[in-house]
CSV table of C-alpha atoms and ligand atoms in Angstrom, one decimal:
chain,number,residue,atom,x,y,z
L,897,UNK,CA,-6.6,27.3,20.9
L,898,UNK,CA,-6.5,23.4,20.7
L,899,UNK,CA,-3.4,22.6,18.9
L,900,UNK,CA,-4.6,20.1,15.5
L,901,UNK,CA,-1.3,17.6,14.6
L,902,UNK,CA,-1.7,16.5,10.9
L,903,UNK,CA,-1.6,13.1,10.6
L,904,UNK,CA,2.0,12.4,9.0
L,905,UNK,CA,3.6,14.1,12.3
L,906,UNK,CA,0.9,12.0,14.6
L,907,UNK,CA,2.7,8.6,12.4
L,908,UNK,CA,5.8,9.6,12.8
L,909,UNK,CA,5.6,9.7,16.9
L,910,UNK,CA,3.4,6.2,16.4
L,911,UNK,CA,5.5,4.4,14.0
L,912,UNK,CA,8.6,3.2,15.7
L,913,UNK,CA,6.2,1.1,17.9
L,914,UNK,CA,4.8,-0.8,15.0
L,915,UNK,CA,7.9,-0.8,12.7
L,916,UNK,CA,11.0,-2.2,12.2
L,917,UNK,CA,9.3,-5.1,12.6
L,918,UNK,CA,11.7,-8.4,12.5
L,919,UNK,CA,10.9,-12.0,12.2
L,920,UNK,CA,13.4,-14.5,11.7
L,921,UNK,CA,14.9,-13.6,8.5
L,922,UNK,CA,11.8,-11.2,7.2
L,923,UNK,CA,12.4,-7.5,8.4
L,924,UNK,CA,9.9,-5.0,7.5
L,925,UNK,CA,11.8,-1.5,7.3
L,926,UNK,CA,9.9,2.6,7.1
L,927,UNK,CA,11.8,4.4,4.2
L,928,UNK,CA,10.8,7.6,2.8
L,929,UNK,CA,9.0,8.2,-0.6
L,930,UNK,CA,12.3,9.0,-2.2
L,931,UNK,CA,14.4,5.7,-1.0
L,932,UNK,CA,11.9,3.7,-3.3
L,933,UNK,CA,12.7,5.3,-6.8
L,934,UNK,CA,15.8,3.1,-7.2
L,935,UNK,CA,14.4,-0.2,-6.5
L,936,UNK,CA,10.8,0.4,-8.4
L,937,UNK,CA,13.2,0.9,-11.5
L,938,UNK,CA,15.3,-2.0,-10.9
L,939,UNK,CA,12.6,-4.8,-9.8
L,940,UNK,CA,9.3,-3.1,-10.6
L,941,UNK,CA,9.3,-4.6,-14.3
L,942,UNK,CA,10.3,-8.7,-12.3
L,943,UNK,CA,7.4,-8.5,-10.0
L,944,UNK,CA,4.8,-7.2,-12.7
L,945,UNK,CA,6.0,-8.0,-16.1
L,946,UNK,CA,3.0,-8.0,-18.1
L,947,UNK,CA,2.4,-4.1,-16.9
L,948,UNK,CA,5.1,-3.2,-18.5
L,949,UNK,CA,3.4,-3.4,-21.9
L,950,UNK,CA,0.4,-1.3,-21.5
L,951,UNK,CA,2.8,1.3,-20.0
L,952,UNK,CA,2.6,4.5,-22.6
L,953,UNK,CA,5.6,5.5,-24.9
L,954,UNK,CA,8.2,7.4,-23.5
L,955,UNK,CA,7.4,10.3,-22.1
L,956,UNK,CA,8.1,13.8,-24.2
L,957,UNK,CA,10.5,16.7,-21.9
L,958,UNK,CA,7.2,18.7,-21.1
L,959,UNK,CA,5.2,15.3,-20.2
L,960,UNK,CA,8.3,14.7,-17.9
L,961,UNK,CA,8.3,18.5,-16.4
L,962,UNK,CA,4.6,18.0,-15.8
L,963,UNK,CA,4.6,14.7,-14.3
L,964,UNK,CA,7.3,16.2,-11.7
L,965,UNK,CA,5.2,19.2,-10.8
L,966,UNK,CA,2.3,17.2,-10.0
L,967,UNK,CA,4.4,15.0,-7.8
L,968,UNK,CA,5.6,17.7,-6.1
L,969,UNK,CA,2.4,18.7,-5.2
L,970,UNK,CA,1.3,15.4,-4.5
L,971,UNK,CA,3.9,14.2,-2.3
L,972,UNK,CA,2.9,16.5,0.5
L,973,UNK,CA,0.0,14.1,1.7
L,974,UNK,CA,0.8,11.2,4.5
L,975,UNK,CA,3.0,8.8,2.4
L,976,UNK,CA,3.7,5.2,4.3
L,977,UNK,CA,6.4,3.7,2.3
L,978,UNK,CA,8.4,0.1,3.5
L,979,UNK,CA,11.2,-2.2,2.3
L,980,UNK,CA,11.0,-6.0,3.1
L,981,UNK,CA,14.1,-7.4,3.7
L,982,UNK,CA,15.4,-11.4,3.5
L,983,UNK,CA,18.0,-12.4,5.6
L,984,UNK,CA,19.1,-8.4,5.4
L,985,UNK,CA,18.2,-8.0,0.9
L,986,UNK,CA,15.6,-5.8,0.0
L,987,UNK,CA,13.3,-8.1,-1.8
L,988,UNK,CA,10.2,-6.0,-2.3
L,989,UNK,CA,8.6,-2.7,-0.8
L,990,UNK,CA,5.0,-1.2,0.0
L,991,UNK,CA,4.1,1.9,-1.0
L,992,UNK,CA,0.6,3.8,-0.2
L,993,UNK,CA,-0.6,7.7,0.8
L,994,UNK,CA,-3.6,9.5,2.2
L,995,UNK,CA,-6.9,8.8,-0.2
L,996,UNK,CA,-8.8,11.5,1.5
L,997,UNK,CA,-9.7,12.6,5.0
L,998,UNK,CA,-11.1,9.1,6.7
L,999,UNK,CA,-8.8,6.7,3.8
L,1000,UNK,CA,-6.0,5.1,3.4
L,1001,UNK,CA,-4.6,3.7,-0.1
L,1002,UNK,CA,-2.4,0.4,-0.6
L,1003,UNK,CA,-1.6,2.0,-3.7
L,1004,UNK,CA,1.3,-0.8,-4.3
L,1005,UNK,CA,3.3,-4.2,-3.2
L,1006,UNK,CA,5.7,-5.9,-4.7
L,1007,UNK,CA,7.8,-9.1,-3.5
L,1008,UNK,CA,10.3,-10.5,-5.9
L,1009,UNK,CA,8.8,-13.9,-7.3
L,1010,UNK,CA,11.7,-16.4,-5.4
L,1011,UNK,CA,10.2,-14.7,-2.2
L,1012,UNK,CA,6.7,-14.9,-2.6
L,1013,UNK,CA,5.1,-17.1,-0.4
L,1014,UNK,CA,7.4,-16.6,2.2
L,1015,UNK,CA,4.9,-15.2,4.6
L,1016,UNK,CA,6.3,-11.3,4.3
L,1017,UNK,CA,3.2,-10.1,3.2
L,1018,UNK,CA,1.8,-11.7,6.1
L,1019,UNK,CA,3.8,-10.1,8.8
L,1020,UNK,CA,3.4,-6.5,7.4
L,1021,UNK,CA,-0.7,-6.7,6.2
L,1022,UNK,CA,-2.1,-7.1,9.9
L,1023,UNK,CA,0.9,-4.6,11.9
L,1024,UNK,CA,0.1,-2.1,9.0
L,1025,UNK,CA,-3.9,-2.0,9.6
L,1026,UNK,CA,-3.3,-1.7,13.4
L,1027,UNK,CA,-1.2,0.8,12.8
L,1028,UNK,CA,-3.7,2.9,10.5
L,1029,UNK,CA,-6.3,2.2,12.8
L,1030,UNK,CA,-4.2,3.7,15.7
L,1031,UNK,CA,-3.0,6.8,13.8
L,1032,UNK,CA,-5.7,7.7,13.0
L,1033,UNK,CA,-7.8,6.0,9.5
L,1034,UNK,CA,-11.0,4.9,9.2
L,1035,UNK,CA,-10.8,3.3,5.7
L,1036,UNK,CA,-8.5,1.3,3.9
L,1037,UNK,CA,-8.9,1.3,0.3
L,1038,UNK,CA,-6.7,-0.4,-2.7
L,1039,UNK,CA,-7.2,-2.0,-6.8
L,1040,UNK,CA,-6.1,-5.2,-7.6
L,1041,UNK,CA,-6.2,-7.2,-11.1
L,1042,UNK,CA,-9.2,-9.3,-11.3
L,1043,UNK,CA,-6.8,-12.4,-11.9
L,1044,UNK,CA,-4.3,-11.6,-8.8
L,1045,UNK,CA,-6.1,-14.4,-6.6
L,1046,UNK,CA,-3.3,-14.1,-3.9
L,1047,UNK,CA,-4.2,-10.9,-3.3
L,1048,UNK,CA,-8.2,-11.2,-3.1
L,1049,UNK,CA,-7.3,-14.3,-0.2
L,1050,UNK,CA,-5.3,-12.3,1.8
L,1051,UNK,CA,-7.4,-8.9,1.7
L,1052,UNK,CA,-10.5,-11.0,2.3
L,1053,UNK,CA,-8.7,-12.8,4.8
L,1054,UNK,CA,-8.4,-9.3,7.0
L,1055,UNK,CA,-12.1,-8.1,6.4
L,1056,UNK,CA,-11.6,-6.3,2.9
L,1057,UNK,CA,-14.9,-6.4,0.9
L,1058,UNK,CA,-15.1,-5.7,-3.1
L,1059,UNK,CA,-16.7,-2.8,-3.6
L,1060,UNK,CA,-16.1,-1.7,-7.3
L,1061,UNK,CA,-14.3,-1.7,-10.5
L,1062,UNK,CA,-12.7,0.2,-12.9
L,1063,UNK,CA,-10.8,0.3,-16.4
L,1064,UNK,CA,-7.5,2.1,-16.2
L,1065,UNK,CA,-5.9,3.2,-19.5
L,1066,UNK,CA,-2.6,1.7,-18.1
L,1067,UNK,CA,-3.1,-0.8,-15.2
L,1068,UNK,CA,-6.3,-2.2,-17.1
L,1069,UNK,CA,-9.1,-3.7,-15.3
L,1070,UNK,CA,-9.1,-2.9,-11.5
L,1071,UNK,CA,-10.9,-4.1,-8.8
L,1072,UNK,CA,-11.7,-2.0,-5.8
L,1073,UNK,CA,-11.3,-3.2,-2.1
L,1074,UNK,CA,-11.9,-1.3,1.0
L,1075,UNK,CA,-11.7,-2.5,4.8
L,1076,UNK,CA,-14.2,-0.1,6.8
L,1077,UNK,CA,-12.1,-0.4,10.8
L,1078,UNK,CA,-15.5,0.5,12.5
L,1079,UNK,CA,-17.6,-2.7,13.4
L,1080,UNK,CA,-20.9,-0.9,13.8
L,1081,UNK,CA,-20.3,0.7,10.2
L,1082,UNK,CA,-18.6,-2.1,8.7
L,1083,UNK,CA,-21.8,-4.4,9.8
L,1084,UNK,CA,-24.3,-1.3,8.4
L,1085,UNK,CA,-22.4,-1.9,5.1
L,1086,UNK,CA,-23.1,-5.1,5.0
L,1087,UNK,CA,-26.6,-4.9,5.8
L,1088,UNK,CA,-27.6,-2.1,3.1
L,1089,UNK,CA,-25.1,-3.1,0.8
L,1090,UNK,CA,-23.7,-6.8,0.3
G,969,LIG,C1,0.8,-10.7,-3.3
G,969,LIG,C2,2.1,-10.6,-2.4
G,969,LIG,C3,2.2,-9.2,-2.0
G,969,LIG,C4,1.9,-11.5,-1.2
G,969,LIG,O1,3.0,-11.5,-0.4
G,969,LIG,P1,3.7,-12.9,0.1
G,969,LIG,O2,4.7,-12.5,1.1
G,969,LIG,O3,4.2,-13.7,-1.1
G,969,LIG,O4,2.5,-13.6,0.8
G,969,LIG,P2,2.6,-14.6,2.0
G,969,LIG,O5,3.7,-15.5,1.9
G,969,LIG,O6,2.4,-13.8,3.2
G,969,LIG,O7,1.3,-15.6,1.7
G,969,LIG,C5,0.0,-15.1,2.0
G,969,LIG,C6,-1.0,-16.1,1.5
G,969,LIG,O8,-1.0,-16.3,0.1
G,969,LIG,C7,-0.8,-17.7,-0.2
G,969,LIG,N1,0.0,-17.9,-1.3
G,969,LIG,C8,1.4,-17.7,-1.3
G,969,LIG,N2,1.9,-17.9,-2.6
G,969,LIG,C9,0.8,-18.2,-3.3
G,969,LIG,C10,0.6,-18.5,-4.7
G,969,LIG,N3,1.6,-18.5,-5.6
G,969,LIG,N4,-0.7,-18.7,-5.2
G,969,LIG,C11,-1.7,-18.6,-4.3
G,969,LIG,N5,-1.6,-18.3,-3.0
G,969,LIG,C12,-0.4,-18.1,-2.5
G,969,LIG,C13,-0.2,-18.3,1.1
G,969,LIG,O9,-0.6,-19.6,1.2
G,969,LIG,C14,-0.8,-17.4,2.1
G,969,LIG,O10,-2.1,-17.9,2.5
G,969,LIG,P3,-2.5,-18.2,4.0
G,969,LIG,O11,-2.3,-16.9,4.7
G,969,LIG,O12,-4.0,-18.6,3.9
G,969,LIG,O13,-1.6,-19.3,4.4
G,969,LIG,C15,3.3,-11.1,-3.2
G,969,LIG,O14,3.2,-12.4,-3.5
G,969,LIG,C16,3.6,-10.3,-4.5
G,969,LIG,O15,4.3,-9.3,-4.5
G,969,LIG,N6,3.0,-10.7,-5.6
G,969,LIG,C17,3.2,-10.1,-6.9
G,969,LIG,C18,2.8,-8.6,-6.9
G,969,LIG,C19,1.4,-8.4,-6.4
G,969,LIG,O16,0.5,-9.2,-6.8
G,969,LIG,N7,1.2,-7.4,-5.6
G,969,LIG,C20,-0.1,-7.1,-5.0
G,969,LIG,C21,-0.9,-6.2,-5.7
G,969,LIG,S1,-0.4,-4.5,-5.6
């Protein structure tokens, strides 16, 4: 019987050709889900400060125990996670998993404000979609705040197209963006839809 690899062991054996991926002082780094807890805590709140207060109340014990179980659950699907480094600090991370059987989700960036506009971003965004493209993907999906302008250049910079919105009780108005990696279906999108 043909033997089916799922697709976080195919990126495992197709990562180390994209990443680490160095550039004068910028190094882009894989981590696992786990290395990122300590450094959302500590810089989440710099890089996104007015999230922080639409964020609910503290969570009761039960909330908490919930929360965990469904993460437990949901941490089996293909997780890419990455640190960017400056001259050897972390100084923001990417985080994003499986969406569903042909997707991919950017599902977060961050770069501490002194290093914005340093041209990390712009290192990692193009390796990354190769690499998705390789392993594998044949969507790329993400939700950005209607006012994060940076973010709307650079994804329509690599093909990204709007595609929808939604209200999120916490992160507030979101815009969808997906990049479709197949020409013929990316211009047949276009055509019927844009
Ligand atoms: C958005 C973000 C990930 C981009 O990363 P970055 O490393 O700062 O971006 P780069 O230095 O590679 O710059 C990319 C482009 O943005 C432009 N840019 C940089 N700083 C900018 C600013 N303050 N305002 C507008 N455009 C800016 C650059 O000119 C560049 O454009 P170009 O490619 O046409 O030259 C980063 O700035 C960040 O973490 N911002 C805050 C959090 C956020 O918005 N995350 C994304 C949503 S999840």
């Amino acid at each position: 019987m043909k033997k089916i690899i799922p697709v976080s062991e195919v990126a495992n054996l197709k990562r180390p050709k994209y990443f680490p991926l160095k550039k004068g002082k910028i190094e882009i780094v894989p981590v696992q889900l786990e290395e990122l807890d300590p450094i959302l805590d500590k810089y989440f709140k710099v890089v996104f400060p007015s999230m922080a207060s639409t964020s609910p109340a503290k969570l009761s014990k039960k909330q908490k125990a919930n929360r965990e179980s469904l993460f437990a659950e949901y941490r089996k699907l293909h997780w890419e996670c990455f640190f960017f480094k400056y001259e050897g600090k972390i100084v923001g991370w990417f985080m994003g998993e499986m969406d569903d059987n042909k997707t991919f989700y950017m599902r977060n960036t961050g770069i501490l404000p002194k290093f914005q506009g340093k041209k990390i971003y712009s290192l990692f965004f193009p390796r990354f979609l190769e690499y998705l493209e390789e392993i594998g993907y044949e969507r790329v999906s993400s939700h950005h705040s209607p006012n994060n302008g940076q973010i709307f250049h650079l994804k329509l910079k690599y093909g990204f197209m709007i595609v929808g919105s939604e209200t999120h009780e916490v992160y507030g108005q979101l815009i969808k963006m997906i990049k479709i990696f197949d020409k013929k279906q990316n211009e047949a999108f276009i055509k019927r839809y844009c």
